[in-house]
Amino acid sequence: MTWPAAIADEAELEEIMTRPDAALQEDLAAVPGDLLVLGAAGKMGPTLCRLAKRADPARRVIAVARWSEPGLRARMESWGIECLSADLTDRAALAALPDAPNVIFMAARKFGSTGNEALTWAMNVLLPGMVAERYASSRIVFFSTGNVLPLVPVNGPMPDEATTPSPVGEYAASCLGRERVFQHAGAASGTRCFGIRLNYAIDLRYGVLHDVATKVWNGTPVPLAMGHANVIWQGDANAWTLRALRHADAACPIMNVTGPETVSIRWLATRFGALMGKEPAFAGTEAPEALLSNAAWAFALFGYPHVPLDRLVQWTADWVSRGGRALGKPTKFEVRDGRF
């Protein structure tokens, strides 16, 4: 694929983010039937649905959400996606949803977890159990997070899928609970599942790159305590999530999904400063440990991300400096105590 030097607007951004390749089309062809996306109105859901539809236009793609964002449902319907309204925590509403052989589970709660821990656990553990029961005969790919893994020395080996989870804080603990619930569904009922431990998806309107670029542009000090991160283009993360349907299994494999670089936040801010003509300011110093993931298995199965890191940096610098729209959803990548 070829990439432009800059992305003009949201229409072009979403078009580029949802371009399917032959590998995605081949893997989707191996899992025929309707695709049901639960919690489809979040940061990644709309483009995941559109990517699936573009990869296989004849497939029925059903997006389920509460649809609180004005205009989103109409925009997705214009892409040929069937949109349904439902409160997934309502057992009757969940039962009334159509059957589907392929399910992507995206519903989750992160921000606001501190102070409302009970709701966080209900959304991140109880709801997955309900979905696993309702769609016991389907393939289910679900999102988890790299936050379930321990902080590790930046100069040491990064955690792979064999690393024992060590979640910090209730959000991360509840996400590990989500993994365990789907693993139990596989063991108890043979439900074919696959988990995606993601950190961090990059869309020019949000993400670690957007957070750092915005601080550099505004002259706000960039926090350095969490001094390194992994990132991946959202288009690649969505494509790998859809391709994972082919690999769903009762053993419930769980995969680290991120990019290959260990990105220095200090380097990132300095690079943005050079591109934007700004002098970055910094707060604090880098801790010796960071939240990092080894995604070697994902690269072996799906290949390397299509969009390289510095292209993402250039796109983000241009987007932020031109006043491109932001979703107003900071990643809080700098948090080290698990309190979101």
Short mmCIF file of C-alpha atoms in Angstrom, two decimals:
data_model
loop_
_atom_site.label_atom_id
_atom_site.label_comp_id
_atom_site.label_asym_id
_atom_site.label_seq_id
_atom_site.Cartn_x
_atom_site.Cartn_y
_atom_site.Cartn_z
CA MET A 1 0.00 0.00 0.00
CA THR A 2 1.08 3.59 -0.59
CA TRP A 3 0.43 6.37 1.88
CA PRO A 4 -0.04 10.12 1.41
CA ALA A 5 2.33 12.61 3.00
CA ALA A 6 -0.58 14.04 5.02
CA ILE A 7 -4.25 13.24 5.64
CA ALA A 8 -6.60 16.05 4.68
CA ASP A 9 -9.68 15.38 6.78
CA GLU A 10 -11.71 12.79 8.68
CA ALA A 11 -13.24 11.37 5.51
CA GLU A 12 -9.79 10.58 4.12
CA LEU A 13 -8.60 9.33 7.51
CA GLU A 14 -11.44 6.83 7.78
CA GLU A 15 -11.07 5.79 4.14
CA ILE A 16 -7.38 5.03 4.61
CA MET A 17 -7.98 3.29 7.93
CA THR A 18 -10.54 0.93 6.36
CA ARG A 19 -8.69 -0.22 3.24
CA PRO A 20 -8.71 -4.04 3.28
CA ASP A 21 -5.84 -6.11 1.94
CA ALA A 22 -5.82 -9.57 0.40
CA ALA A 23 -4.77 -11.26 3.66
CA LEU A 24 -7.82 -9.90 5.49
CA GLN A 25 -10.13 -10.93 2.66
CA GLU A 26 -8.66 -14.44 2.67
CA ASP A 27 -9.04 -14.88 6.42
CA LEU A 28 -12.59 -13.55 6.44
CA ALA A 29 -13.50 -15.93 3.63
CA ALA A 30 -12.56 -18.77 5.99
CA VAL A 31 -15.21 -17.64 8.53
CA PRO A 32 -18.41 -17.18 6.53
CA GLY A 33 -21.64 -15.78 7.90
CA ASP A 34 -22.90 -12.67 9.62
CA LEU A 35 -20.57 -10.54 11.73
CA LEU A 36 -21.98 -9.04 14.94
CA VAL A 37 -19.97 -6.26 16.61
CA LEU A 38 -20.99 -5.59 20.21
CA GLY A 39 -20.09 -2.17 21.60
CA ALA A 40 -19.48 -0.83 18.10
CA ALA A 41 -19.69 2.92 18.79
CA GLY A 42 -16.37 3.38 20.60
CA LYS A 43 -13.06 4.66 19.28
CA MET A 44 -12.31 1.62 17.11
CA GLY A 45 -15.71 0.08 16.42
CA PRO A 46 -16.91 2.25 13.52
CA THR A 47 -13.77 1.75 11.43
CA LEU A 48 -13.62 -1.96 12.29
CA CYS A 49 -17.17 -2.40 11.01
CA ARG A 50 -16.44 -0.43 7.85
CA LEU A 51 -13.23 -2.39 7.24
CA ALA A 52 -15.13 -5.67 7.52
CA LYS A 53 -17.81 -4.45 5.12
CA ARG A 54 -15.27 -3.23 2.57
CA ALA A 55 -13.35 -6.50 2.81
CA ASP A 56 -16.51 -8.54 2.14
CA PRO A 57 -19.35 -6.32 0.82
CA ALA A 58 -21.79 -9.23 0.61
CA ARG A 59 -21.46 -10.06 4.31
CA ARG A 60 -24.03 -8.80 6.78
CA VAL A 61 -22.23 -6.63 9.34
CA ILE A 62 -24.36 -5.77 12.39
CA ALA A 63 -23.21 -3.05 14.80
CA VAL A 64 -24.75 -2.92 18.27
CA ALA A 65 -24.42 0.09 20.58
CA ARG A 66 -26.34 2.72 22.49
CA TRP A 67 -25.50 5.36 19.83
CA SER A 68 -24.89 8.39 22.01
CA GLU A 69 -22.67 10.19 19.45
CA PRO A 70 -24.83 12.35 17.16
CA GLY A 71 -24.74 11.28 13.54
CA LEU A 72 -22.63 8.16 14.03
CA ARG A 73 -25.40 5.65 13.43
CA ALA A 74 -26.48 7.36 10.19
CA ARG A 75 -22.87 7.52 8.98
CA MET A 76 -22.34 3.81 9.62
CA GLU A 77 -25.61 2.93 7.93
CA SER A 78 -24.40 4.87 4.88
CA TRP A 79 -21.48 2.42 4.77
CA GLY A 80 -23.91 -0.51 4.47
CA ILE A 81 -23.71 -1.54 8.12
CA GLU A 82 -26.87 -2.61 9.93
CA CYS A 83 -27.13 -0.74 13.24
CA LEU A 84 -29.11 -1.95 16.25
CA SER A 85 -29.68 -0.24 19.59
CA ALA A 86 -29.31 -2.28 22.76
CA ASP A 87 -28.20 -2.03 26.36
CA LEU A 88 -25.99 -5.12 26.45
CA THR A 89 -26.24 -5.36 30.24
CA ASP A 90 -29.98 -6.00 29.85
CA ARG A 91 -30.31 -9.76 29.54
CA ALA A 92 -33.55 -9.48 27.58
CA ALA A 93 -31.98 -7.04 25.11
CA LEU A 94 -28.95 -9.31 24.70
CA ALA A 95 -31.16 -12.34 24.13
CA ALA A 96 -33.14 -10.45 21.48
CA LEU A 97 -30.10 -9.72 19.33
CA PRO A 98 -29.73 -11.82 16.19
CA ASP A 99 -27.68 -14.98 16.17
CA ALA A 100 -24.37 -14.69 14.34
CA PRO A 101 -21.54 -17.16 13.77
CA ASN A 102 -18.92 -14.40 14.17
CA VAL A 103 -18.83 -11.96 17.09
CA ILE A 104 -16.43 -9.13 17.93
CA PHE A 105 -16.84 -8.05 21.56
CA MET A 106 -15.68 -4.45 22.11
CA ALA A 107 -17.82 -3.27 25.05
CA ALA A 108 -15.68 -2.27 28.04
CA ARG A 109 -15.18 0.33 30.75
CA LYS A 110 -11.85 2.02 31.54
CA PHE A 111 -12.03 5.71 32.37
CA GLY A 112 -14.08 6.46 35.43
CA SER A 113 -13.17 3.08 36.90
CA THR A 114 -11.75 4.67 40.03
CA GLY A 115 -14.66 5.57 42.27
CA ASN A 116 -17.09 3.29 40.42
CA GLU A 117 -15.32 -0.03 40.67
CA ALA A 118 -18.52 -2.10 40.88
CA LEU A 119 -19.73 -0.88 37.46
CA THR A 120 -16.26 -1.48 36.01
CA TRP A 121 -16.33 -5.11 37.13
CA ALA A 122 -19.89 -5.56 35.88
CA MET A 123 -18.97 -4.25 32.42
CA ASN A 124 -15.61 -5.97 32.17
CA VAL A 125 -16.40 -9.34 33.76
CA LEU A 126 -20.14 -9.94 34.23
CA LEU A 127 -21.08 -8.74 30.72
CA PRO A 128 -18.45 -10.92 28.98
CA GLY A 129 -19.89 -13.89 30.84
CA MET A 130 -23.36 -13.04 29.56
CA VAL A 131 -22.07 -12.67 25.99
CA ALA A 132 -20.14 -15.93 26.16
CA GLU A 133 -23.32 -17.68 27.29
CA ARG A 134 -25.54 -16.02 24.66
CA TYR A 135 -23.11 -16.73 21.80
CA ALA A 136 -21.70 -20.03 23.02
CA SER A 137 -21.76 -21.55 19.53
CA SER A 138 -20.15 -18.55 17.80
CA ARG A 139 -16.58 -17.53 17.21
CA ILE A 140 -15.85 -14.64 19.59
CA VAL A 141 -12.90 -12.28 19.34
CA PHE A 142 -12.71 -9.95 22.34
CA PHE A 143 -10.54 -7.04 23.35
CA SER A 144 -8.33 -7.07 26.41
CA THR A 145 -5.45 -4.72 27.23
CA GLY A 146 -1.71 -4.79 27.74
CA ASN A 147 -2.45 -3.34 31.20
CA VAL A 148 -2.92 -6.90 32.47
CA LEU A 149 0.86 -7.40 32.07
CA PRO A 150 3.49 -6.26 34.57
CA LEU A 151 5.64 -3.18 34.19
CA VAL A 152 9.04 -4.37 33.00
CA PRO A 153 12.56 -2.90 32.73
CA VAL A 154 12.88 -0.92 29.52
CA ASN A 155 16.24 -2.55 28.75
CA GLY A 156 15.02 -6.08 29.45
CA PRO A 157 12.77 -8.58 27.66
CA MET A 158 9.22 -7.43 27.03
CA PRO A 159 6.30 -9.60 28.20
CA ASP A 160 5.00 -12.10 25.68
CA GLU A 161 1.91 -14.28 25.92
CA ALA A 162 3.68 -16.70 28.27
CA THR A 163 4.32 -13.96 30.84
CA THR A 164 2.25 -14.32 34.00
CA PRO A 165 -0.23 -11.42 34.21
CA SER A 166 0.27 -8.96 37.05
CA PRO A 167 -2.41 -6.29 36.72
CA VAL A 168 -2.06 -3.03 38.63
CA GLY A 169 -5.35 -1.47 39.74
CA GLU A 170 -8.97 -2.52 39.46
CA TYR A 171 -9.37 -1.68 35.76
CA ALA A 172 -6.51 -3.96 34.75
CA ALA A 173 -7.65 -6.66 37.19
CA SER A 174 -11.16 -6.58 35.73
CA CYS A 175 -9.71 -6.95 32.22
CA LEU A 176 -7.84 -10.04 33.34
CA GLY A 177 -11.20 -11.19 34.69
CA ARG A 178 -12.65 -10.74 31.20
CA GLU A 179 -9.93 -12.97 29.77
CA ARG A 180 -10.60 -15.63 32.39
CA VAL A 181 -14.35 -15.59 31.72
CA PHE A 182 -13.86 -16.27 28.01
CA GLN A 183 -11.24 -18.92 28.79
CA HIS A 184 -13.78 -20.58 31.06
CA ALA A 185 -16.39 -20.47 28.27
CA GLY A 186 -13.98 -22.30 26.02
CA ALA A 187 -13.13 -24.90 28.64
CA ALA A 188 -16.70 -25.45 29.86
CA SER A 189 -18.72 -25.09 26.65
CA GLY A 190 -16.24 -25.35 23.80
CA THR A 191 -16.90 -21.74 22.79
CA ARG A 192 -14.28 -20.64 20.26
CA CYS A 193 -12.65 -17.45 21.55
CA PHE A 194 -9.62 -15.31 20.87
CA GLY A 195 -8.35 -12.40 22.97
CA ILE A 196 -6.62 -9.22 21.74
CA ARG A 197 -4.31 -7.60 24.32
CA LEU A 198 -4.01 -4.18 22.71
CA ASN A 199 -1.72 -1.24 23.50
CA TYR A 200 -1.99 1.38 22.04
CA ALA A 201 -4.07 1.97 18.89
CA ILE A 202 -3.25 5.12 16.90
CA ASP A 203 -5.93 7.22 15.20
CA LEU A 204 -4.98 10.81 14.44
CA ARG A 205 -7.90 12.00 16.61
CA TYR A 206 -6.68 10.22 19.78
CA GLY A 207 -3.93 7.95 21.05
CA VAL A 208 -0.47 8.24 22.57
CA LEU A 209 0.91 10.09 19.56
CA HIS A 210 -2.00 12.54 19.60
CA ASP A 211 -1.60 13.08 23.35
CA VAL A 212 2.12 13.86 23.08
CA ALA A 213 1.77 15.96 19.92
CA THR A 214 -0.99 18.05 21.50
CA LYS A 215 1.14 18.76 24.56
CA VAL A 216 4.09 19.79 22.39
CA TRP A 217 1.89 22.03 20.22
CA ASN A 218 0.30 23.69 23.27
CA GLY A 219 3.56 24.07 25.19
CA THR A 220 2.35 21.73 27.94
CA PRO A 221 5.07 19.66 29.64
CA VAL A 222 5.16 16.06 28.47
CA PRO A 223 5.16 13.63 31.43
CA LEU A 224 8.09 11.24 31.32
CA ALA A 225 7.54 8.85 34.24
CA MET A 226 6.06 6.25 31.87
CA GLY A 227 8.89 6.93 29.49
CA HIS A 228 8.26 4.30 26.81
CA ALA A 229 5.27 2.79 25.02
CA ASN A 230 4.23 0.53 22.16
CA VAL A 231 1.79 1.75 19.52
CA ILE A 232 0.08 0.43 16.38
CA TRP A 233 -1.97 2.01 13.60
CA GLN A 234 -5.66 1.47 14.30
CA GLY A 235 -6.22 0.16 10.79
CA ASP A 236 -3.72 -2.63 11.42
CA ALA A 237 -5.16 -3.40 14.86
CA ASN A 238 -8.66 -3.66 13.39
CA ALA A 239 -7.51 -5.88 10.53
CA TRP A 240 -5.73 -8.25 12.90
CA THR A 241 -8.79 -8.38 15.14
CA LEU A 242 -10.97 -9.44 12.21
CA ARG A 243 -8.39 -11.93 11.00
CA ALA A 244 -8.27 -13.46 14.48
CA LEU A 245 -11.80 -14.85 13.93
CA ARG A 246 -10.16 -17.55 11.82
CA HIS A 247 -8.03 -18.59 14.79
CA ALA A 248 -10.73 -18.58 17.49
CA ASP A 249 -10.56 -21.82 19.43
CA ALA A 250 -11.90 -23.42 22.60
CA ALA A 251 -8.39 -23.03 24.06
CA CYS A 252 -9.00 -19.25 23.90
CA PRO A 253 -5.60 -18.02 22.72
CA ILE A 254 -4.76 -14.47 23.82
CA MET A 255 -2.41 -12.37 21.70
CA ASN A 256 -0.39 -9.22 22.32
CA VAL A 257 -1.25 -6.70 19.60
CA THR A 258 0.99 -3.66 19.19
CA GLY A 259 3.80 -2.33 17.05
CA PRO A 260 7.41 -3.53 16.98
CA GLU A 261 9.10 -0.42 18.38
CA THR A 262 9.73 0.48 21.99
CA VAL A 263 8.92 4.16 21.57
CA SER A 264 10.70 6.66 23.79
CA ILE A 265 8.26 9.38 24.88
CA ARG A 266 11.15 11.84 25.05
CA TRP A 267 12.19 10.98 21.50
CA LEU A 268 8.58 11.23 20.36
CA ALA A 269 8.16 14.72 21.83
CA THR A 270 11.46 15.84 20.35
CA ARG A 271 10.44 14.52 16.92
CA PHE A 272 7.11 16.34 17.14
CA GLY A 273 8.93 19.49 18.18
CA ALA A 274 11.12 19.32 15.09
CA LEU A 275 8.14 18.75 12.79
CA MET A 276 5.99 21.46 14.40
CA GLY A 277 8.66 24.06 15.02
CA LYS A 278 8.13 23.85 18.77
CA GLU A 279 10.47 23.29 21.69
CA PRO A 280 9.02 20.49 23.84
CA ALA A 281 8.88 20.82 27.60
CA PHE A 282 9.14 17.85 29.90
CA ALA A 283 7.96 16.92 33.40
CA GLY A 284 9.77 14.36 35.52
CA THR A 285 12.19 11.69 34.39
CA GLU A 286 11.82 8.24 32.93
CA ALA A 287 11.22 5.38 35.37
CA PRO A 288 13.30 2.28 34.65
CA GLU A 289 10.12 0.22 34.04
CA ALA A 290 7.27 0.73 31.58
CA LEU A 291 4.13 -0.96 30.25
CA LEU A 292 5.39 -2.82 27.18
CA SER A 293 4.42 -5.87 25.13
CA ASN A 294 6.21 -8.31 22.85
CA ALA A 295 3.98 -8.87 19.81
CA ALA A 296 6.26 -11.32 17.99
CA TRP A 297 3.49 -13.91 17.72
CA ALA A 298 1.16 -11.38 16.05
CA PHE A 299 3.87 -10.47 13.54
CA ALA A 300 4.45 -14.16 12.76
CA LEU A 301 0.74 -14.76 12.20
CA PHE A 302 -0.33 -11.52 10.54
CA GLY A 303 2.86 -9.81 9.35
CA TYR A 304 4.21 -6.44 10.45
CA PRO A 305 1.96 -3.35 10.61
CA HIS A 306 1.41 -1.68 7.25
CA VAL A 307 1.90 1.88 8.46
CA PRO A 308 5.34 2.54 9.99
CA LEU A 309 5.87 4.58 13.11
CA ASP A 310 7.45 7.68 11.58
CA ARG A 311 4.65 7.94 9.01
CA LEU A 312 2.20 7.98 11.92
CA VAL A 313 4.28 10.64 13.64
CA GLN A 314 4.31 12.84 10.52
CA TRP A 315 0.57 12.43 10.00
CA THR A 316 -0.14 13.27 13.63
CA ALA A 317 2.12 16.33 13.67
CA ASP A 318 0.39 17.70 10.59
CA TRP A 319 -3.08 16.87 11.93
CA VAL A 320 -2.58 18.50 15.32
CA SER A 321 -0.83 21.58 13.97
CA ARG A 322 -3.71 22.16 11.51
CA GLY A 323 -6.30 21.89 14.27
CA GLY A 324 -7.69 18.51 13.20
CA ARG A 325 -10.56 17.24 15.32
CA ALA A 326 -9.74 15.46 18.57
CA LEU A 327 -12.04 12.95 20.23
CA GLY A 328 -11.23 14.34 23.67
CA LYS A 329 -10.35 10.88 24.96
CA PRO A 330 -6.80 10.95 26.35
CA THR A 331 -5.13 7.56 26.71
CA LYS A 332 -3.63 8.39 30.12
CA PHE A 333 -0.60 6.39 29.01
CA GLU A 334 1.39 8.14 31.76
CA VAL A 335 -0.60 6.46 34.57
CA ARG A 336 1.55 4.05 36.58
CA ASP A 337 -0.72 3.19 39.52
CA GLY A 338 -3.59 1.68 37.53
CA ARG A 339 -6.07 4.37 38.58
CA PHE A 340 -8.07 5.51 35.54
#
